[in-house]
């Protein structure tokens, strides 16, 4: 593919306006959301969406989330159930993605849904994301802005390291606050947790007044590939001790950690630091990474899910 000259734009009004122009004319722009940096394109434009898959080297069966500025814009694309609307009202704008039936005439490229009759939609809360969505004036399809299978980016420099020369621009809006991708809920006959993420599932269940079913198989969650978020080194989880040759990524008051997700054992801080720590381990050249145990509660579910994928056997 031809090498693009990737521009770093500021998050000031001139940078936002330029990002909006590039997106409205079919280009590829990365900008921050509260979860991670996304790589965005006009969701109605087949060629622009194809550019996302090409830039990421992503298998085309993996559908994309469409980002819109508000609930009204989402209602134009998908059919809400009362339960889905209650979740949108409780958590939007924010780190929740809803998978709902695609409306006829929504105008979304088939490359976005990968042929499914449902669409994943989200209203991000990051001010830069909101401003660029308004400036572009079109729904934006956007996966995380990393080469396929690699660690998600939470800083503009991570995006540049992975995708420079493959996208038109990145808006530098600093580090992402949440640090793990959105929680995905679908299957509104029986609500299903398709991916643990930035909104704890306990909070979602409190609004629904019922437990979320677990995503059973590849049919409900296409593209949830097992090996993902992979740093270069191997990863060993639940490490209570450090073996010779290992670099420890700590959590809580552990000894011998080279880096820590949160020295005080705070899961919110750990989520925000997770991908930056994995990128930093790559930069350190860590060949064998050990990770301290992370409790399975609140954001710990999303953190353990991402770490399990980082530790999964590679092709
Ligand atoms: O926080 C986030 O969600 C970030 C930011 C940029 O918004 N985006 C993100 O996108 O993580 P991505 O493409 O890395 O992950 C989207 C996930 C994939 O696992 C995909 O299979 C699933 O959403 N997905 C998308 N559309 C779906 C659908 N119609 N049914 C089931 N799963 C779907
Ligand atoms: Mg991703």
CSV table of C-alpha atoms in Angstrom, one decimal, residues 121-269:
chain,number,residue,atom,x,y,z
A,121,UNK,CA,-23.3,1.4,18.6
A,122,UNK,CA,-21.7,3.7,21.2
A,123,UNK,CA,-21.8,7.3,22.3
A,124,UNK,CA,-18.3,8.2,23.6
A,125,UNK,CA,-17.9,10.7,26.4
A,126,UNK,CA,-14.4,12.0,25.7
A,127,UNK,CA,-14.7,15.7,24.7
A,128,UNK,CA,-12.4,15.2,21.7
A,129,UNK,CA,-14.4,12.3,20.4
A,130,UNK,CA,-17.6,14.2,20.8
A,131,UNK,CA,-16.2,17.3,19.1
A,132,UNK,CA,-14.8,15.4,16.1
A,133,UNK,CA,-18.1,13.4,15.7
A,134,UNK,CA,-19.9,16.8,15.6
A,135,UNK,CA,-17.4,18.3,13.2
A,136,UNK,CA,-17.5,15.2,10.8
A,137,UNK,CA,-21.3,15.1,10.9
A,138,UNK,CA,-21.4,11.4,9.9
A,139,UNK,CA,-21.5,8.2,12.0
A,140,UNK,CA,-18.0,7.0,12.5
A,141,UNK,CA,-17.0,3.3,12.4
A,142,UNK,CA,-14.0,2.7,14.6
A,143,UNK,CA,-12.0,-0.2,16.1
A,144,UNK,CA,-9.1,0.4,18.4
A,145,UNK,CA,-6.3,2.1,16.6
A,146,UNK,CA,-3.7,-0.8,16.7
A,147,UNK,CA,-2.4,-3.2,14.1
A,148,UNK,CA,-4.7,-6.3,14.3
A,149,UNK,CA,-3.7,-8.6,17.2
A,150,UNK,CA,-1.5,-6.0,18.9
A,151,UNK,CA,-2.0,-3.9,22.1
A,152,UNK,CA,-4.7,-1.3,22.1
A,153,UNK,CA,-3.4,2.4,22.2
A,154,UNK,CA,-4.2,4.7,25.1
A,155,UNK,CA,-1.8,7.5,23.9
A,156,UNK,CA,-1.3,9.2,20.5
A,157,UNK,CA,2.3,8.0,20.6
A,158,UNK,CA,1.1,4.3,20.7
A,159,UNK,CA,-1.0,5.1,17.6
A,160,UNK,CA,2.0,6.6,15.8
A,161,UNK,CA,4.2,3.6,16.7
A,162,UNK,CA,1.7,1.1,15.2
A,163,UNK,CA,0.0,2.9,12.3
A,164,UNK,CA,2.2,5.8,11.1
A,165,UNK,CA,2.2,5.9,7.3
A,166,UNK,CA,-1.1,3.9,7.2
A,167,UNK,CA,-3.6,6.6,8.3
A,168,UNK,CA,-4.2,10.3,7.4
A,169,UNK,CA,-4.0,11.8,10.9
A,170,UNK,CA,-4.1,11.3,14.7
A,171,UNK,CA,-5.6,13.9,17.0
A,172,UNK,CA,-3.4,14.0,20.2
A,173,UNK,CA,-5.8,14.3,23.1
A,174,UNK,CA,-3.5,12.9,25.8
A,175,UNK,CA,-3.9,9.7,27.7
A,176,UNK,CA,-7.3,7.9,27.8
A,177,UNK,CA,-9.0,7.9,31.2
A,178,UNK,CA,-10.6,4.5,31.3
A,179,UNK,CA,-7.9,2.5,29.5
A,180,UNK,CA,-9.8,-0.6,28.5
A,181,UNK,CA,-12.4,-0.9,25.7
A,182,UNK,CA,-16.1,-0.5,26.2
A,183,UNK,CA,-18.3,-3.2,27.7
A,184,UNK,CA,-20.4,-4.8,24.9
A,185,UNK,CA,-24.0,-5.9,25.6
A,186,UNK,CA,-26.2,-7.5,23.1
A,187,UNK,CA,-29.0,-10.1,22.7
A,188,UNK,CA,-31.8,-8.1,24.1
A,189,UNK,CA,-34.2,-11.0,24.4
A,190,UNK,CA,-31.9,-12.1,27.1
A,191,UNK,CA,-29.2,-9.4,27.7
A,192,UNK,CA,-25.8,-11.0,27.0
A,193,UNK,CA,-22.3,-9.7,28.1
A,194,UNK,CA,-20.4,-9.9,24.8
A,195,UNK,CA,-17.2,-8.3,26.1
A,196,UNK,CA,-16.2,-7.2,29.6
A,197,UNK,CA,-15.0,-3.6,29.5
A,198,UNK,CA,-14.9,-0.1,31.0
A,199,UNK,CA,-18.4,-0.2,32.7
A,200,UNK,CA,-18.4,-3.0,35.3
A,201,UNK,CA,-21.1,-5.7,34.5
A,202,UNK,CA,-22.4,-5.4,38.1
A,203,UNK,CA,-23.4,-1.7,37.3
A,204,UNK,CA,-25.2,-2.9,34.1
A,205,UNK,CA,-27.0,-5.6,36.0
A,206,UNK,CA,-28.2,-3.1,38.6
A,207,UNK,CA,-29.9,-1.0,35.9
A,208,UNK,CA,-31.4,-4.1,34.1
A,209,UNK,CA,-32.5,-5.7,37.4
A,210,UNK,CA,-31.4,-9.0,36.1
A,211,UNK,CA,-28.1,-10.9,35.5
A,212,UNK,CA,-26.3,-10.7,32.2
A,213,UNK,CA,-26.0,-14.0,30.4
A,214,UNK,CA,-22.4,-15.0,29.4
A,215,UNK,CA,-21.4,-14.9,25.7
A,216,UNK,CA,-21.3,-18.5,24.9
A,217,UNK,CA,-19.7,-18.8,21.5
A,218,UNK,CA,-18.2,-17.2,18.4
A,219,UNK,CA,-21.7,-16.6,16.8
A,220,UNK,CA,-22.6,-13.9,19.3
A,221,UNK,CA,-19.2,-12.4,19.6
A,222,UNK,CA,-17.5,-12.6,16.3
A,223,UNK,CA,-14.0,-11.3,16.2
A,224,UNK,CA,-13.3,-12.0,19.9
A,225,UNK,CA,-10.1,-13.8,18.8
A,226,UNK,CA,-8.4,-15.6,21.6
A,227,UNK,CA,-4.9,-14.3,21.0
A,228,UNK,CA,-5.1,-10.5,21.1
A,229,UNK,CA,-3.6,-7.6,22.9
A,230,UNK,CA,-0.3,-9.4,22.5
A,231,UNK,CA,3.0,-7.8,23.6
A,232,UNK,CA,6.1,-9.2,22.0
A,233,UNK,CA,7.2,-11.2,25.1
A,234,UNK,CA,5.4,-14.3,26.5
A,235,UNK,CA,2.9,-13.6,29.4
A,236,UNK,CA,2.4,-15.6,32.6
A,237,UNK,CA,-0.7,-14.7,34.7
A,238,UNK,CA,-1.4,-14.9,38.4
A,239,UNK,CA,2.3,-14.9,39.2
A,240,UNK,CA,2.8,-14.9,43.0
A,241,UNK,CA,6.6,-15.1,42.5
A,242,UNK,CA,9.1,-13.9,39.8
A,243,UNK,CA,11.1,-16.6,38.1
A,244,UNK,CA,14.6,-16.0,36.8
A,245,UNK,CA,14.5,-14.0,33.5
A,246,UNK,CA,11.0,-12.7,34.1
A,247,UNK,CA,9.9,-9.1,34.2
A,248,UNK,CA,7.1,-8.6,36.8
A,249,UNK,CA,4.1,-6.4,36.0
A,250,UNK,CA,2.8,-5.8,39.6
A,251,UNK,CA,-0.6,-5.1,41.1
A,252,UNK,CA,-0.8,-4.1,44.8
A,253,UNK,CA,2.0,-4.2,47.3
A,254,UNK,CA,4.2,-6.8,45.6
A,255,UNK,CA,8.0,-7.1,45.6
A,256,UNK,CA,10.2,-7.1,42.6
A,257,UNK,CA,7.9,-5.4,40.1
A,258,UNK,CA,9.6,-3.6,37.3
A,259,UNK,CA,6.3,-1.8,36.5
A,260,UNK,CA,3.0,-1.7,38.3
A,261,UNK,CA,-0.6,-1.5,37.2
A,262,UNK,CA,-1.4,0.1,40.5
A,263,UNK,CA,0.8,0.0,43.6
A,264,UNK,CA,-2.2,0.6,45.8
A,265,UNK,CA,-4.2,-2.2,44.2
A,266,UNK,CA,-6.8,0.2,42.7
A,267,UNK,CA,-8.6,-1.5,39.7
A,268,UNK,CA,-9.7,1.8,38.1
A,269,UNK,CA,-6.0,2.9,38.0
